[in-house]
Amino acid sequence: MQTSSYYRTLVFLIFVQRLGSQSQQVSSLDTLKPGDRLKLNLSSQLVSANGIFSLGFTTMGALDTAYLGVSHTNSRYVPVWIGNREQPASTSQDPFLSVDTTGKLFITHGTNGGDPIELYAGESSKKNNVSVTLLNTGNLVVKEMSSSNGEVILWQSFDHPTDTLLPGMKLGVNHRSGRNRVLTSWFGPLDPAPGAFTLEWDPDVGRLLVRRRGIVYWTSGKLKDYYDELVGLRLKEFDNILTKPDPANLNYNFSVVRSGDEEHFTYSLMNVPELTPDNRNFSGIRLDYQGYLYDRDRPTIAKAGFCYGYDETHANPGCELREQAKCRNDGQTFDFTSGEFRHVNGTPTPAVYDNNSSLSMSDCRESCWNDCECVGYKSGNVSGCVYWRGTHLEFVRTNPPDDSYDNTFVLVSTSSRQGLF
């Protein structure tokens, strides 16, 4: 299925960074201090000391909204972390990021007012030497330099992940604070708002879980020891991730850390000279809006969003069983293709529109799968879903694909790959 790579390319082409003028420089390359402003332009950015990560405002899709994001510097990929995914700022109001002397971290607007967007509420009283720094790991931290306690971290973005797991970032529950660190997918290819899928660590079994709207769709299986004879390394692997860790592709060191306060999953990168390519020195495991789990140009880790709830051990390992509509069977799937629906007598087949803006692409898929008369779907032009329903219908494919037709998910039989209903 090519839909994931198609939408990744779409995001790369549309994702832009806004340029503009700057009236006030930040204090240093990687640090923001009280009185500084990080503004909506490319020259107003924090860059980690190693140059790998950048923090700045970006726009995507709707160019009138701005998001504060951490990205790999000069990368064509979307941000690995977004601070205001549920509250985009207005580009017309000149948003900027500030920190005050209590450590409060917030986005405010330079023109036409607008309510501040709070990322961290700060402490109850003024602190000494407060600053915001983008670390070499991609972690954005609010810290205080105290004469008695040294450097104290007041807040950090790694405790508030969005859809991407960076090396050193944790998944799991801190029992002392009650915080459960999970990844939550974007709502759509250009909409960073929280979506349908989550990735979390299951400490009871020792595995990763992908849920859709709270229902488990995919599990990694247990973490177990693995010996790479080629390089003589003892590593960890998951049962249901078919590509084993190795220095050239999935160059991951998976680990689980247990303490009195928490149990969490994390990973680091291995680098074996002459075996690990340069492009494997950067990583970010992303859970996308369709339930795909992947990391840049490495092999796909999981296709959780396309688990149909049957025994898919060979085709899509890790998929969990779940109750199905009686009209569906394990010989059916959705195929992403170009063409149009027609009645067998040749007359056009009208689509059914549901303009509910709360429906994500995976909601459209789930709705169509559970509707015994639904034979195809796609996302709406602005929001919602478009369905095709009925009997005695056929899907006429364009070969090669024709850009004049929108790509559609079509219900097909895996044995025949036909679109006749």
Tab-separated table of C-alpha atoms in Angstrom:
chain	number	residue	atom	x	y	z
A	1	MET	CA	0.000	0.000	0.000
A	2	GLN	CA	1.506	3.310	-1.132
A	3	THR	CA	-0.737	5.704	0.772
A	4	SER	CA	1.721	6.360	3.620
A	5	SER	CA	4.591	7.369	1.329
A	6	TYR	CA	2.174	9.457	-0.749
A	7	TYR	CA	1.085	11.503	2.249
A	8	ARG	CA	4.631	11.789	3.586
A	9	THR	CA	5.624	13.313	0.242
A	10	LEU	CA	2.581	15.612	0.399
A	11	VAL	CA	3.603	16.826	3.840
A	12	PHE	CA	7.186	17.438	2.695
A	13	LEU	CA	6.012	19.519	-0.275
A	14	ILE	CA	3.475	21.636	1.618
A	15	PHE	CA	5.344	22.017	4.923
A	16	VAL	CA	6.939	25.471	4.936
A	17	GLN	CA	8.638	27.817	7.332
A	18	ARG	CA	7.581	31.414	7.504
A	19	LEU	CA	10.173	34.104	6.890
A	20	GLY	CA	9.979	37.671	8.093
A	21	SER	CA	11.794	40.445	9.888
A	22	GLN	CA	13.222	40.372	13.391
A	23	SER	CA	13.330	43.309	15.764
A	24	GLN	CA	14.974	41.669	18.763
A	25	GLN	CA	17.569	38.881	18.822
A	26	VAL	CA	17.465	36.088	21.380
A	27	SER	CA	20.218	36.017	24.017
A	28	SER	CA	22.232	33.184	22.479
A	29	LEU	CA	21.995	30.525	19.831
A	30	ASP	CA	20.410	27.822	21.988
A	31	THR	CA	18.950	29.794	24.915
A	32	LEU	CA	16.060	32.172	25.575
A	33	LYS	CA	16.052	34.386	28.666
A	34	PRO	CA	13.454	36.680	30.249
A	35	GLY	CA	13.051	39.720	27.985
A	36	ASP	CA	13.935	37.791	24.825
A	37	ARG	CA	11.426	37.016	22.089
A	38	LEU	CA	11.476	34.100	19.674
A	39	LYS	CA	9.486	35.403	16.727
A	40	LEU	CA	7.827	34.139	13.569
A	41	ASN	CA	10.784	34.141	11.190
A	42	LEU	CA	13.641	31.884	10.196
A	43	SER	CA	16.358	34.069	11.733
A	44	SER	CA	14.616	33.963	15.109
A	45	GLN	CA	15.338	30.385	16.122
A	46	LEU	CA	17.012	28.486	18.883
A	47	VAL	CA	19.553	25.986	17.567
A	48	SER	CA	21.033	23.287	19.790
A	49	ALA	CA	24.753	23.561	20.472
A	50	ASN	CA	25.473	20.585	18.201
A	51	GLY	CA	23.383	22.153	15.412
A	52	ILE	CA	21.136	19.096	15.042
A	53	PHE	CA	17.880	20.588	16.354
A	54	SER	CA	16.114	23.917	15.832
A	55	LEU	CA	13.170	25.528	17.622
A	56	GLY	CA	10.980	28.006	15.797
A	57	PHE	CA	7.539	28.810	14.479
A	58	THR	CA	6.312	26.914	11.436
A	59	THR	CA	3.164	26.841	9.338
A	60	MET	CA	1.661	23.866	7.543
A	61	GLY	CA	-1.497	23.544	5.509
A	62	ALA	CA	-3.344	26.679	6.599
A	63	LEU	CA	-0.772	29.467	6.366
A	64	ASP	CA	-2.674	31.709	8.771
A	65	THR	CA	-1.792	29.493	11.750
A	66	ALA	CA	1.621	28.963	13.336
A	67	TYR	CA	3.020	26.188	15.506
A	68	LEU	CA	6.042	26.255	17.788
A	69	GLY	CA	8.072	23.202	16.864
A	70	VAL	CA	11.384	21.432	17.368
A	71	SER	CA	12.766	20.064	14.097
A	72	HIS	CA	15.915	18.476	12.792
A	73	THR	CA	17.816	21.469	11.384
A	74	ASN	CA	17.389	21.966	7.623
A	75	SER	CA	15.234	18.850	7.437
A	76	ARG	CA	12.422	18.310	4.973
A	77	TYR	CA	10.552	16.370	7.672
A	78	VAL	CA	7.808	17.764	9.878
A	79	PRO	CA	8.650	18.836	13.454
A	80	VAL	CA	9.462	16.131	15.999
A	81	TRP	CA	7.707	18.097	18.747
A	82	ILE	CA	5.016	20.784	18.740
A	83	GLY	CA	4.264	22.864	21.801
A	84	ASN	CA	0.880	24.289	20.828
A	85	ARG	CA	-0.644	21.511	18.733
A	86	GLU	CA	-4.125	22.173	20.161
A	87	GLN	CA	-3.857	25.992	20.103
A	88	PRO	CA	-2.274	27.268	16.886
A	89	ALA	CA	-1.207	30.897	16.948
A	90	SER	CA	-2.380	33.410	14.365
A	91	THR	CA	0.337	34.478	11.925
A	92	SER	CA	-1.386	37.848	11.430
A	93	GLN	CA	-0.877	38.691	15.116
A	94	ASP	CA	2.926	38.369	15.161
A	95	PRO	CA	3.228	35.553	17.724
A	96	PHE	CA	6.384	35.143	19.774
A	97	LEU	CA	7.671	32.862	22.516
A	98	SER	CA	8.697	34.314	25.884
A	99	VAL	CA	9.722	33.173	29.353
A	100	ASP	CA	9.297	35.236	32.509
A	101	THR	CA	11.198	35.244	35.794
A	102	THR	CA	8.961	32.535	37.335
A	103	GLY	CA	9.770	30.207	34.435
A	104	LYS	CA	6.386	30.652	32.788
A	105	LEU	CA	6.750	29.691	29.122
A	106	PHE	CA	4.127	31.116	26.798
A	107	ILE	CA	3.283	32.293	23.295
A	108	THR	CA	1.815	35.771	23.054
A	109	HIS	CA	0.942	38.140	20.228
A	110	GLY	CA	2.606	41.377	19.254
A	111	THR	CA	-0.404	42.897	17.489
A	112	ASN	CA	-4.195	42.852	17.879
A	113	GLY	CA	-4.057	41.244	21.288
A	114	GLY	CA	-5.061	37.608	21.477
A	115	ASP	CA	-4.983	35.331	24.504
A	116	PRO	CA	-1.553	33.966	25.501
A	117	ILE	CA	-0.914	30.286	24.847
A	118	GLU	CA	0.639	28.742	27.943
A	119	LEU	CA	3.144	25.906	27.576
A	120	TYR	CA	4.290	25.900	31.201
A	121	ALA	CA	2.572	27.761	34.040
A	122	GLY	CA	5.797	28.557	35.873
A	123	GLU	CA	6.502	28.505	39.588
A	124	SER	CA	4.619	30.385	42.304
A	125	SER	CA	7.420	32.876	42.878
A	126	LYS	CA	10.298	34.537	41.063
A	127	LYS	CA	13.284	32.322	40.344
A	128	ASN	CA	16.951	33.152	39.900
A	129	ASN	CA	18.609	32.923	36.507
A	130	VAL	CA	15.708	31.317	34.637
A	131	SER	CA	16.287	30.370	31.011
A	132	VAL	CA	14.947	28.152	28.215
A	133	THR	CA	17.489	25.985	26.373
A	134	LEU	CA	17.225	23.631	23.421
A	135	LEU	CA	19.505	20.731	24.329
A	136	ASN	CA	21.541	18.590	21.943
A	137	THR	CA	18.981	15.800	22.413
A	138	GLY	CA	16.127	17.942	21.069
A	139	ASN	CA	14.728	18.393	24.583
A	140	LEU	CA	13.483	21.927	25.301
A	141	VAL	CA	13.990	22.707	28.987
A	142	VAL	CA	13.071	25.515	31.349
A	143	LYS	CA	15.762	25.640	34.031
A	144	GLU	CA	16.963	27.643	36.991
A	145	MET	CA	20.564	28.120	38.055
A	146	SER	CA	20.526	27.988	41.848
A	147	SER	CA	23.488	28.736	44.069
A	148	SER	CA	22.437	25.980	46.472
A	149	ASN	CA	21.125	23.293	44.085
A	150	GLY	CA	22.953	24.066	40.863
A	151	GLU	CA	20.955	23.577	37.663
A	152	VAL	CA	17.309	22.671	38.341
A	153	ILE	CA	14.998	21.559	35.526
A	154	LEU	CA	11.575	23.130	36.058
A	155	TRP	CA	9.919	21.789	32.882
A	156	GLN	CA	10.967	19.822	29.795
A	157	SER	CA	9.368	18.986	26.467
A	158	PHE	CA	10.443	15.329	26.771
A	159	ASP	CA	7.760	14.997	29.471
A	160	HIS	CA	5.163	16.165	26.930
A	161	PRO	CA	5.833	14.189	23.717
A	162	THR	CA	3.673	14.683	20.662
A	163	ASP	CA	3.908	12.110	17.848
A	164	THR	CA	7.646	11.375	17.706
A	165	LEU	CA	9.984	9.455	20.010
A	166	LEU	CA	13.559	10.745	19.974
A	167	PRO	CA	16.577	8.850	21.321
A	168	GLY	CA	16.647	9.336	25.094
A	169	MET	CA	12.947	10.210	25.297
A	170	LYS	CA	10.813	7.994	27.543
A	171	LEU	CA	7.521	6.149	27.158
A	172	GLY	CA	5.925	5.034	30.403
A	173	VAL	CA	4.405	6.050	33.733
A	174	ASN	CA	6.109	8.030	36.462
A	175	HIS	CA	4.364	6.786	39.608
A	176	ARG	CA	5.487	9.738	41.687
A	177	SER	CA	4.093	12.415	39.360
A	178	GLY	CA	1.361	10.262	37.785
A	179	ARG	CA	2.465	11.388	34.326
A	180	ASN	CA	2.084	8.803	31.564
A	181	ARG	CA	4.263	9.633	28.567
A	182	VAL	CA	2.631	8.443	25.339
A	183	LEU	CA	2.824	9.434	21.689
A	184	THR	CA	-0.342	10.729	20.050
A	185	SER	CA	-0.606	10.890	16.268
A	186	TRP	CA	-1.528	13.970	14.302
A	187	PHE	CA	-5.161	14.398	13.280
A	188	GLY	CA	-4.288	14.583	9.587
A	189	PRO	CA	-1.314	14.934	7.225
A	190	LEU	CA	-1.147	18.705	7.788
A	191	ASP	CA	-3.014	18.993	11.087
A	192	PRO	CA	-0.885	18.465	14.242
A	193	ALA	CA	-3.933	18.381	16.562
A	194	PRO	CA	-4.216	15.103	18.531
A	195	GLY	CA	-5.427	12.268	16.319
A	196	ALA	CA	-6.813	8.765	16.680
A	197	PHE	CA	-3.685	6.725	17.485
A	198	THR	CA	-1.479	6.454	20.558
A	199	LEU	CA	1.765	4.583	21.239
A	200	GLU	CA	2.424	3.586	24.820
A	201	TRP	CA	4.538	1.270	26.946
A	202	ASP	CA	2.775	-1.640	28.664
A	203	PRO	CA	4.849	-2.353	31.803
A	204	ASP	CA	2.781	-5.382	32.841
A	205	VAL	CA	3.757	-7.374	29.746
A	206	GLY	CA	6.839	-5.426	28.657
A	207	ARG	CA	5.687	-4.388	25.180
A	208	LEU	CA	4.662	-1.422	23.054
A	209	LEU	CA	0.976	-0.867	22.246
A	210	VAL	CA	-0.675	1.132	19.479
A	211	ARG	CA	-4.287	2.012	20.240
A	212	ARG	CA	-6.918	3.588	18.018
A	213	ARG	CA	-9.516	5.482	20.023
A	214	GLY	CA	-8.501	3.412	23.061
A	215	ILE	CA	-8.728	0.000	21.375
A	216	VAL	CA	-5.497	-1.982	20.990
A	217	TYR	CA	-4.733	-2.478	17.291
A	218	TRP	CA	-1.105	-3.606	17.415
A	219	THR	CA	1.472	-4.841	19.908
A	220	SER	CA	5.222	-5.166	19.516
A	221	GLY	CA	5.426	-8.439	21.403
A	222	LYS	CA	7.856	-8.861	24.254
A	223	LEU	CA	11.309	-7.362	24.290
A	224	LYS	CA	13.921	-10.115	24.184
A	225	ASP	CA	17.657	-10.619	23.783
A	226	TYR	CA	19.131	-10.849	20.305
A	227	TYR	CA	22.719	-11.526	19.256
A	228	ASP	CA	23.938	-9.974	15.997
A	229	GLU	CA	26.603	-12.408	14.812
A	230	LEU	CA	27.766	-10.095	12.022
A	231	VAL	CA	29.071	-7.440	14.383
A	232	GLY	CA	29.177	-9.447	17.610
A	233	LEU	CA	26.686	-7.263	19.498
A	234	ARG	CA	24.106	-8.268	22.075
A	235	LEU	CA	20.956	-6.279	21.390
A	236	LYS	CA	17.234	-6.259	22.152
A	237	GLU	CA	14.443	-6.967	19.686
A	238	PHE	CA	10.650	-7.171	19.698
A	239	ASP	CA	8.783	-10.275	18.497
A	240	ASN	CA	6.553	-8.392	16.049
A	241	ILE	CA	9.067	-5.994	14.498
A	242	LEU	CA	10.333	-8.117	11.616
A	243	THR	CA	13.400	-6.036	10.789
A	244	LYS	CA	15.923	-6.904	13.454
A	245	PRO	CA	18.140	-4.182	14.935
A	246	ASP	CA	21.434	-3.866	13.067
A	247	PRO	CA	24.039	-1.136	12.554
A	248	ALA	CA	22.944	-0.280	8.990
A	249	ASN	CA	19.130	-0.058	9.153
A	250	LEU	CA	17.250	-0.134	12.462
A	251	ASN	CA	20.353	0.840	14.426
A	252	TYR	CA	18.502	0.914	17.744
A	253	ASN	CA	19.525	-0.025	21.259
A	254	PHE	CA	16.148	-0.688	22.923
A	255	SER	CA	16.099	-0.613	26.715
A	256	VAL	CA	13.716	-0.644	29.663
A	257	VAL	CA	14.569	1.265	32.832
A	258	ARG	CA	12.935	0.302	36.120
A	259	SER	CA	13.175	2.245	39.360
A	260	GLY	CA	11.082	2.872	42.423
A	261	ASP	CA	9.338	5.795	40.759
A	262	GLU	CA	8.839	4.556	37.229
A	263	GLU	CA	9.278	2.011	34.500
A	264	HIS	CA	9.862	3.331	31.017
A	265	PHE	CA	10.935	2.320	27.528
A	266	THR	CA	13.595	4.256	25.657
A	267	TYR	CA	16.190	3.769	22.951
A	268	SER	CA	19.528	5.048	21.742
A	269	LEU	CA	21.369	4.738	18.443
A	270	MET	CA	24.278	2.408	17.763
A	271	ASN	CA	27.031	3.611	15.484
A	272	VAL	CA	29.450	1.028	14.153
A	273	PRO	CA	32.232	2.568	12.034
A	274	GLU	CA	32.139	1.493	8.372
A	275	LEU	CA	28.724	-0.151	8.872
A	276	THR	CA	26.427	2.684	10.003
A	277	PRO	CA	25.619	5.187	7.205
A	278	ASP	CA	25.753	8.888	8.020
A	279	ASN	CA	21.979	9.237	7.618
A	280	ARG	CA	21.481	6.709	10.436
A	281	ASN	CA	22.929	9.106	12.987
A	282	PHE	CA	19.580	10.927	13.156
A	283	SER	CA	16.359	9.370	14.342
A	284	GLY	CA	12.781	10.031	15.349
A	285	ILE	CA	10.241	7.188	15.551
A	286	ARG	CA	6.974	8.730	14.415
A	287	LEU	CA	3.387	7.517	14.854
A	288	ASP	CA	1.568	9.085	11.916
A	289	TYR	CA	-2.110	9.915	11.497
A	290	GLN	CA	-2.855	6.591	9.770
A	291	GLY	CA	-1.238	4.479	12.475
A	292	TYR	CA	2.048	3.865	10.676
A	293	LEU	CA	5.105	3.630	12.915
A	294	TYR	CA	8.270	4.597	11.050
A	295	ASP	CA	11.564	6.459	11.296
A	296	ARG	CA	12.615	8.594	8.336
A	297	ASP	CA	13.991	6.394	5.530
A	298	ARG	CA	14.426	3.284	7.680
A	299	PRO	CA	12.210	0.205	7.137
A	300	THR	CA	8.639	0.696	8.400
A	301	ILE	CA	8.286	-0.588	11.962
A	302	ALA	CA	4.522	-1.246	12.033
A	303	LYS	CA	1.334	-0.605	10.063
A	304	ALA	CA	-0.988	-0.570	13.046
A	305	GLY	CA	-3.677	1.521	11.376
A	306	PHE	CA	-4.204	-1.203	8.782
A	307	CYS	CA	-4.728	-4.032	11.237
A	308	TYR	CA	-8.128	-5.458	10.324
A	309	GLY	CA	-8.660	-7.410	13.550
A	310	TYR	CA	-8.034	-10.856	12.105
A	311	ASP	CA	-5.106	-13.240	12.485
A	312	GLU	CA	-2.545	-11.404	10.362
A	313	THR	CA	0.582	-13.071	11.732
A	314	HIS	CA	2.282	-13.355	8.366
A	315	ALA	CA	1.006	-10.293	6.507
A	316	ASN	CA	1.080	-7.774	9.365
A	317	PRO	CA	2.532	-9.257	12.572
A	318	GLY	CA	1.415	-7.805	15.870
A	319	CYS	CA	-2.190	-7.072	14.866
A	320	GLU	CA	-4.617	-7.774	17.690
A	321	LEU	CA	-7.868	-9.702	17.241
A	322	ARG	CA	-11.086	-7.760	17.752
A	323	GLU	CA	-14.791	-8.140	17.018
A	324	GLN	CA	-15.762	-7.618	13.382
A	325	ALA	CA	-18.875	-6.736	11.426
A	326	LYS	CA	-20.554	-9.987	10.308
A	327	CYS	CA	-20.420	-8.932	6.669
A	328	ARG	CA	-16.617	-8.661	6.620
A	329	ASN	CA	-14.035	-11.422	6.318
A	330	ASP	CA	-10.278	-11.849	6.345
A	331	GLY	CA	-10.190	-11.932	2.547
A	332	GLN	CA	-11.142	-8.270	2.312
A	333	THR	CA	-9.031	-5.165	2.576
A	334	PHE	CA	-8.950	-1.567	1.377
A	335	ASP	CA	-6.792	-0.714	-1.619
A	336	PHE	CA	-5.594	2.865	-2.190
A	337	THR	CA	-6.001	3.557	-5.882
A	338	SER	CA	-7.109	6.007	-8.575
A	339	GLY	CA	-10.379	5.796	-10.499
A	340	GLU	CA	-14.137	6.152	-9.999
A	341	PHE	CA	-17.168	4.181	-8.872
A	342	ARG	CA	-19.872	3.336	-11.427
A	343	HIS	CA	-23.006	1.230	-11.465
A	344	VAL	CA	-22.580	-1.928	-13.543
A	345	ASN	CA	-24.925	-0.379	-16.116
A	346	GLY	CA	-22.422	2.447	-16.580
A	347	THR	CA	-24.244	5.226	-14.730
A	348	PRO	CA	-22.257	7.341	-12.239
A	349	THR	CA	-22.547	6.517	-8.548
A	350	PRO	CA	-23.067	9.522	-6.253
A	351	ALA	CA	-20.945	9.811	-3.120
A	352	VAL	CA	-22.292	10.229	0.406
A	353	TYR	CA	-20.729	13.104	2.356
A	354	ASP	CA	-20.283	13.348	6.110
A	355	ASN	CA	-18.884	16.797	6.950
A	356	ASN	CA	-18.257	16.063	10.634
A	357	SER	CA	-14.966	17.874	11.271
A	358	SER	CA	-14.076	15.553	14.173
A	359	LEU	CA	-13.640	12.568	11.835
A	360	SER	CA	-10.064	11.663	10.968
A	361	MET	CA	-9.007	9.469	8.052
A	362	SER	CA	-8.945	6.387	10.281
A	363	ASP	CA	-12.482	7.199	11.485
A	364	CYS	CA	-13.612	7.199	7.849
A	365	ARG	CA	-12.004	3.793	7.359
A	366	GLU	CA	-13.557	2.344	10.522
A	367	SER	CA	-16.994	3.681	9.641
A	368	CYS	CA	-16.835	2.224	6.127
A	369	TRP	CA	-15.541	-1.131	7.373
A	370	ASN	CA	-18.413	-1.457	9.847
A	371	ASP	CA	-21.052	-0.413	7.271
A	372	CYS	CA	-21.960	-3.485	5.236
A	373	GLU	CA	-23.086	-1.342	2.282
A	374	CYS	CA	-19.898	0.763	2.144
A	375	VAL	CA	-17.481	-0.133	-0.646
A	376	GLY	CA	-15.072	2.810	-0.574
A	377	TYR	CA	-14.092	6.010	1.174
A	378	LYS	CA	-11.747	8.972	1.213
A	379	SER	CA	-11.294	12.039	3.388
A	380	GLY	CA	-13.306	15.137	2.597
A	381	ASN	CA	-11.729	18.078	0.796
A	382	VAL	CA	-11.801	20.173	3.972
A	383	SER	CA	-12.995	17.816	6.702
A	384	GLY	CA	-15.107	14.768	7.303
A	385	CYS	CA	-15.494	11.718	5.060
A	386	VAL	CA	-16.741	10.747	1.614
A	387	TYR	CA	-18.292	7.286	1.173
A	388	TRP	CA	-19.608	5.142	-1.658
A	389	ARG	CA	-22.419	2.763	-0.702
A	390	GLY	CA	-24.602	0.296	-2.530
A	391	THR	CA	-24.627	-2.894	-4.587
A	392	HIS	CA	-24.005	-3.723	-8.267
A	393	LEU	CA	-21.157	-1.223	-8.303
A	394	GLU	CA	-17.735	-1.445	-9.875
A	395	PHE	CA	-14.622	0.598	-9.433
A	396	VAL	CA	-12.985	1.553	-12.713
A	397	ARG	CA	-9.278	2.049	-12.167
A	398	THR	CA	-7.127	4.423	-14.146
A	399	ASN	CA	-3.952	2.795	-15.363
A	400	PRO	CA	-1.582	4.499	-15.092
A	401	PRO	CA	-2.974	6.675	-12.245
A	402	ASP	CA	-4.758	9.786	-13.476
A	403	ASP	CA	-4.256	13.001	-11.490
A	404	SER	CA	-7.747	14.144	-12.495
A	405	TYR	CA	-9.159	11.511	-10.119
A	406	ASP	CA	-8.771	11.606	-6.356
A	407	ASN	CA	-7.183	8.534	-4.825
A	408	THR	CA	-9.750	6.428	-3.009
A	409	PHE	CA	-9.684	3.536	-0.566
A	410	VAL	CA	-11.604	0.762	-2.305
A	411	LEU	CA	-12.858	-2.455	-0.692
A	412	VAL	CA	-11.322	-5.398	-2.531
A	413	SER	CA	-10.943	-9.146	-2.183
A	414	THR	CA	-7.323	-10.028	-1.456
A	415	SER	CA	-7.664	-13.119	-3.624
A	416	SER	CA	-8.988	-11.377	-6.723
A	417	ARG	CA	-8.019	-7.711	-6.118
A	418	GLN	CA	-11.213	-6.829	-7.982
A	419	GLY	CA	-13.417	-3.834	-7.329
A	420	LEU	CA	-16.830	-5.368	-8.108
A	421	PHE	CA	-19.589	-5.312	-5.476
